[in-house]
Short mmCIF file of C-alpha atoms in Angstrom, two decimals:
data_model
loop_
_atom_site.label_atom_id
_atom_site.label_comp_id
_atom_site.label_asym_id
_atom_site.label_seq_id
_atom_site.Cartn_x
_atom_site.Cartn_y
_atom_site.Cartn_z
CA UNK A 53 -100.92 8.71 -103.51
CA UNK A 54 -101.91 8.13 -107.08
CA UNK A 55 -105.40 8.58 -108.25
CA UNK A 56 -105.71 4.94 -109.77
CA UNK A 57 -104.36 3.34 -106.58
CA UNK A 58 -107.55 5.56 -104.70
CA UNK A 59 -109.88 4.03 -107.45
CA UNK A 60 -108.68 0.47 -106.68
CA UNK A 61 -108.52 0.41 -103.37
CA UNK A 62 -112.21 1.90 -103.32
CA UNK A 63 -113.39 -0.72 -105.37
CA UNK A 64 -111.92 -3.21 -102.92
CA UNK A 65 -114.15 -2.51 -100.36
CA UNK A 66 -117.68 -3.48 -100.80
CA UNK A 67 -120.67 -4.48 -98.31
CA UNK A 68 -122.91 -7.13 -99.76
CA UNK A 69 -123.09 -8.32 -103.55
CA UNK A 70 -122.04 -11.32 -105.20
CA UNK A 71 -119.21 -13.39 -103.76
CA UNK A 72 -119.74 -11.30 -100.21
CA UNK A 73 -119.79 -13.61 -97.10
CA UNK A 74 -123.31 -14.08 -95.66
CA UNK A 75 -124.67 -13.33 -92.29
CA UNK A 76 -124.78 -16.73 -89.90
CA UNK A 77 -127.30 -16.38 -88.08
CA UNK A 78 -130.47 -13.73 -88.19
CA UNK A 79 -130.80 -10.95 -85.61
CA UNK A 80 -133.91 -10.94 -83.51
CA UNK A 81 -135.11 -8.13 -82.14
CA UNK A 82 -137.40 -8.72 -79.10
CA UNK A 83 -140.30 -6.57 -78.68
CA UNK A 84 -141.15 -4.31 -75.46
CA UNK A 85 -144.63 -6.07 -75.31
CA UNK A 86 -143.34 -8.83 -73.61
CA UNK A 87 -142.76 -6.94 -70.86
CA UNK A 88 -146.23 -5.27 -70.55
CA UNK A 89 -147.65 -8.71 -70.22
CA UNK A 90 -145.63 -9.43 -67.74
CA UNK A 91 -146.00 -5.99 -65.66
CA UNK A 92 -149.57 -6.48 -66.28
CA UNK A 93 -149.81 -10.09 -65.21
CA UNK A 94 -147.98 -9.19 -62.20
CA UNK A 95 -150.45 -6.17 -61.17
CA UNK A 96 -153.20 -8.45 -61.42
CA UNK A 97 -151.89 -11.17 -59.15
CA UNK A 98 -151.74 -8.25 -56.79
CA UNK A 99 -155.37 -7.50 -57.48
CA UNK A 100 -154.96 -3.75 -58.56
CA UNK A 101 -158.37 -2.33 -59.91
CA UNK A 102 -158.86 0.68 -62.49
CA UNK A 103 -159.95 3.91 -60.98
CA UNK A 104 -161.89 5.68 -63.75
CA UNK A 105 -162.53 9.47 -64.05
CA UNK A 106 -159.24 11.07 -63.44
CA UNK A 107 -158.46 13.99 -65.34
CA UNK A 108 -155.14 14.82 -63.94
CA UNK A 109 -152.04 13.09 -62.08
CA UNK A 110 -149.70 15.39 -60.60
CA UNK A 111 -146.37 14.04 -58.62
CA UNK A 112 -144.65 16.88 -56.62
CA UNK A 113 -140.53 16.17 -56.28
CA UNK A 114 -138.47 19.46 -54.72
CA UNK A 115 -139.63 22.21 -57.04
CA UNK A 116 -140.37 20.12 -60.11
CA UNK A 117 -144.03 18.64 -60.79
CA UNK A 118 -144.13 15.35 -63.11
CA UNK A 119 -148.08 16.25 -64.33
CA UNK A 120 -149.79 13.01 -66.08
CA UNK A 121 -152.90 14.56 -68.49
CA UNK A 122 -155.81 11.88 -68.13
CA UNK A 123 -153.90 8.76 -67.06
CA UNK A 124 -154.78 5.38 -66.47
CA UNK A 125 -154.79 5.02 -63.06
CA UNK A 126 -154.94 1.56 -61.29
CA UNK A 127 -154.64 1.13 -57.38
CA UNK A 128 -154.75 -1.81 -54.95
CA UNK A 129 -155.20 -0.32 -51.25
CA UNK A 130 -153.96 -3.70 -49.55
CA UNK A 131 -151.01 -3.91 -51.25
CA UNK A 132 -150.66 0.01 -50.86
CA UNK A 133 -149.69 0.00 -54.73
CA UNK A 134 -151.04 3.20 -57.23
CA UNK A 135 -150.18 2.56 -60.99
CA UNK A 136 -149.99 6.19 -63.19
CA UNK A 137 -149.62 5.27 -66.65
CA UNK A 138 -149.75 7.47 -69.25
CA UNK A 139 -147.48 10.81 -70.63
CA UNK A 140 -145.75 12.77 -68.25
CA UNK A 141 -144.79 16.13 -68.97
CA UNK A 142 -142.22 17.97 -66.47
CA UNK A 143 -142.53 21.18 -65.51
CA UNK A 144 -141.72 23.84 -62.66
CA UNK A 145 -144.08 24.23 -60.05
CA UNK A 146 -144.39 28.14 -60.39
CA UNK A 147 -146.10 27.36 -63.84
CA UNK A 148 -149.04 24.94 -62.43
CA UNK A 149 -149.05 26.74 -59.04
CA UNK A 150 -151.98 29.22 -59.87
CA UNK A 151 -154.08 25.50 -61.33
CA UNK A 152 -153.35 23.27 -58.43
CA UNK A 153 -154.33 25.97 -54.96
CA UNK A 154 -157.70 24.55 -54.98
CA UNK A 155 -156.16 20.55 -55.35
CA UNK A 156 -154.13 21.40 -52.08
CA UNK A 157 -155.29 20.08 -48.60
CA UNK A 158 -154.99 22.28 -45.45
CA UNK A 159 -151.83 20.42 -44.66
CA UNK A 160 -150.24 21.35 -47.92
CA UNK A 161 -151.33 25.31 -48.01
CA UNK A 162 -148.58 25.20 -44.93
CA UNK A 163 -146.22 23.94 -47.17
CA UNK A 164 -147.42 26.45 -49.95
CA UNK A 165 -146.58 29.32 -47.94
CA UNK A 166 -142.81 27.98 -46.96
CA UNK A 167 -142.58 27.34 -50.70
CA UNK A 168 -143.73 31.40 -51.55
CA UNK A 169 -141.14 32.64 -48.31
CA UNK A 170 -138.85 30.86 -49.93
CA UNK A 171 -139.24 32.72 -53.37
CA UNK A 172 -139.42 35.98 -51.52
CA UNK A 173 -135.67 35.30 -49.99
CA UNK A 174 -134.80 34.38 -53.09
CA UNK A 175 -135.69 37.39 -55.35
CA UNK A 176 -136.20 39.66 -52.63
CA UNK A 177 -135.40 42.74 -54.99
CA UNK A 178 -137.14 41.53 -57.74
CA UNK A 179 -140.54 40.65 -55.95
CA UNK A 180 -140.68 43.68 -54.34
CA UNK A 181 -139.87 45.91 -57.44
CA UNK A 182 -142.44 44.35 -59.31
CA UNK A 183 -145.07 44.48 -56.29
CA UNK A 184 -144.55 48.20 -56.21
CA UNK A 185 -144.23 49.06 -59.65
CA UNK A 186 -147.97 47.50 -59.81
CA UNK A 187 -148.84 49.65 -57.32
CA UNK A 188 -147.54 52.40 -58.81
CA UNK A 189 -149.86 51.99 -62.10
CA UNK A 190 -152.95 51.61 -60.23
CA UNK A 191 -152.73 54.47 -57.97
CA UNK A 192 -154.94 57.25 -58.89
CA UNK A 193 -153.56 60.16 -59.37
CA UNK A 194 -153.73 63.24 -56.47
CA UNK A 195 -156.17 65.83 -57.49
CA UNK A 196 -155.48 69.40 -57.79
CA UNK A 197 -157.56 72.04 -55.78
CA UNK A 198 -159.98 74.12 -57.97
CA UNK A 199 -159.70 71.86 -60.78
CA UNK A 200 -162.23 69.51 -61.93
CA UNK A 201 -162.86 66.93 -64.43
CA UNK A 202 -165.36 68.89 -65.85
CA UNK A 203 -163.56 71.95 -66.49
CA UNK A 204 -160.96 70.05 -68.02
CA UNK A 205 -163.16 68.68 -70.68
CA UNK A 206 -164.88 71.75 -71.98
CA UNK A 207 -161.39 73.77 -72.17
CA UNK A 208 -160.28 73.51 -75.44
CA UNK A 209 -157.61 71.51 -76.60
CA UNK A 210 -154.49 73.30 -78.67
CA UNK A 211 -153.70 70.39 -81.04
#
């Protein structure tokens, strides 16, 4: 193609300026608030009430734990309804499990201990390598007849 063609046809094609056709009508975004008020109006019909104090939501789903860090939490027992509001983080349960043993109920630590048989079939090599290589470092070491600690120290050293 030729170059001056290029330039013309370039200079055709314009968005907005004068002697552009103008928009019709105006776009309206609607806003998300619209329905808070109307989540909110319809919590309050139900009669929930705001449960102060809580420092920590977590929701347990397979092996995944949606944790909400001081949320507002709303409830309303008759209409068996609990409202967590607030910003969720995801994360696996192995990373919040050593946090959350003393939030667990005695029907739960059951559940715990299918969830850490479970991890043992899983990695059986790998948990038991690493159980024994802990051993390993904290075993103290055999000691050898006629040799004490204290003769060690006061022979001296060749360095």
């Amino acid at each position: 193609m030729d170059h001056t063609k290029l330039k013309k046809m370039a200079g055709a094609v314009r968005t907005g300026g004068k002697g552009s056709v103008r928009r019709k009508k105006k776009a309206v975004h609607k806003t998300t608030t619209t329905d808070d008020k109307r989540l909110q109006s319809t919590l309050k019909r139900i009669g929930v009430n705001a449960i102060p104090a809580i420092e920590e939501v977590n929701i347990f789903k397979d092996d995944v734990v949606i944790q909400f860090i001081n949320p507002k939490v709303q409830a309303s027992i008759a209409a068996n309804t609990w409202v967590v509001s607030g910003a969720p983080q995801t994360k696996k349960l192995q990373d919040i499990l050593p946090g959350i043993i003393n939030q667990l109920g005695p029907d739960n630590l059951d559940n715990l201990r299918k969830l850490a048989e479970q991890f043992q079939k899983q990695a059986p090599g790998a948990g038991a390598g690493a159980a024994n290589a802990q051993d390993d470092d904290d075993d103290v070491p055999e000691l050898v007849e006629g040799q004490t600690f204290e003769a060690a120290a006061e022979e001296p050293h060749a360095s």
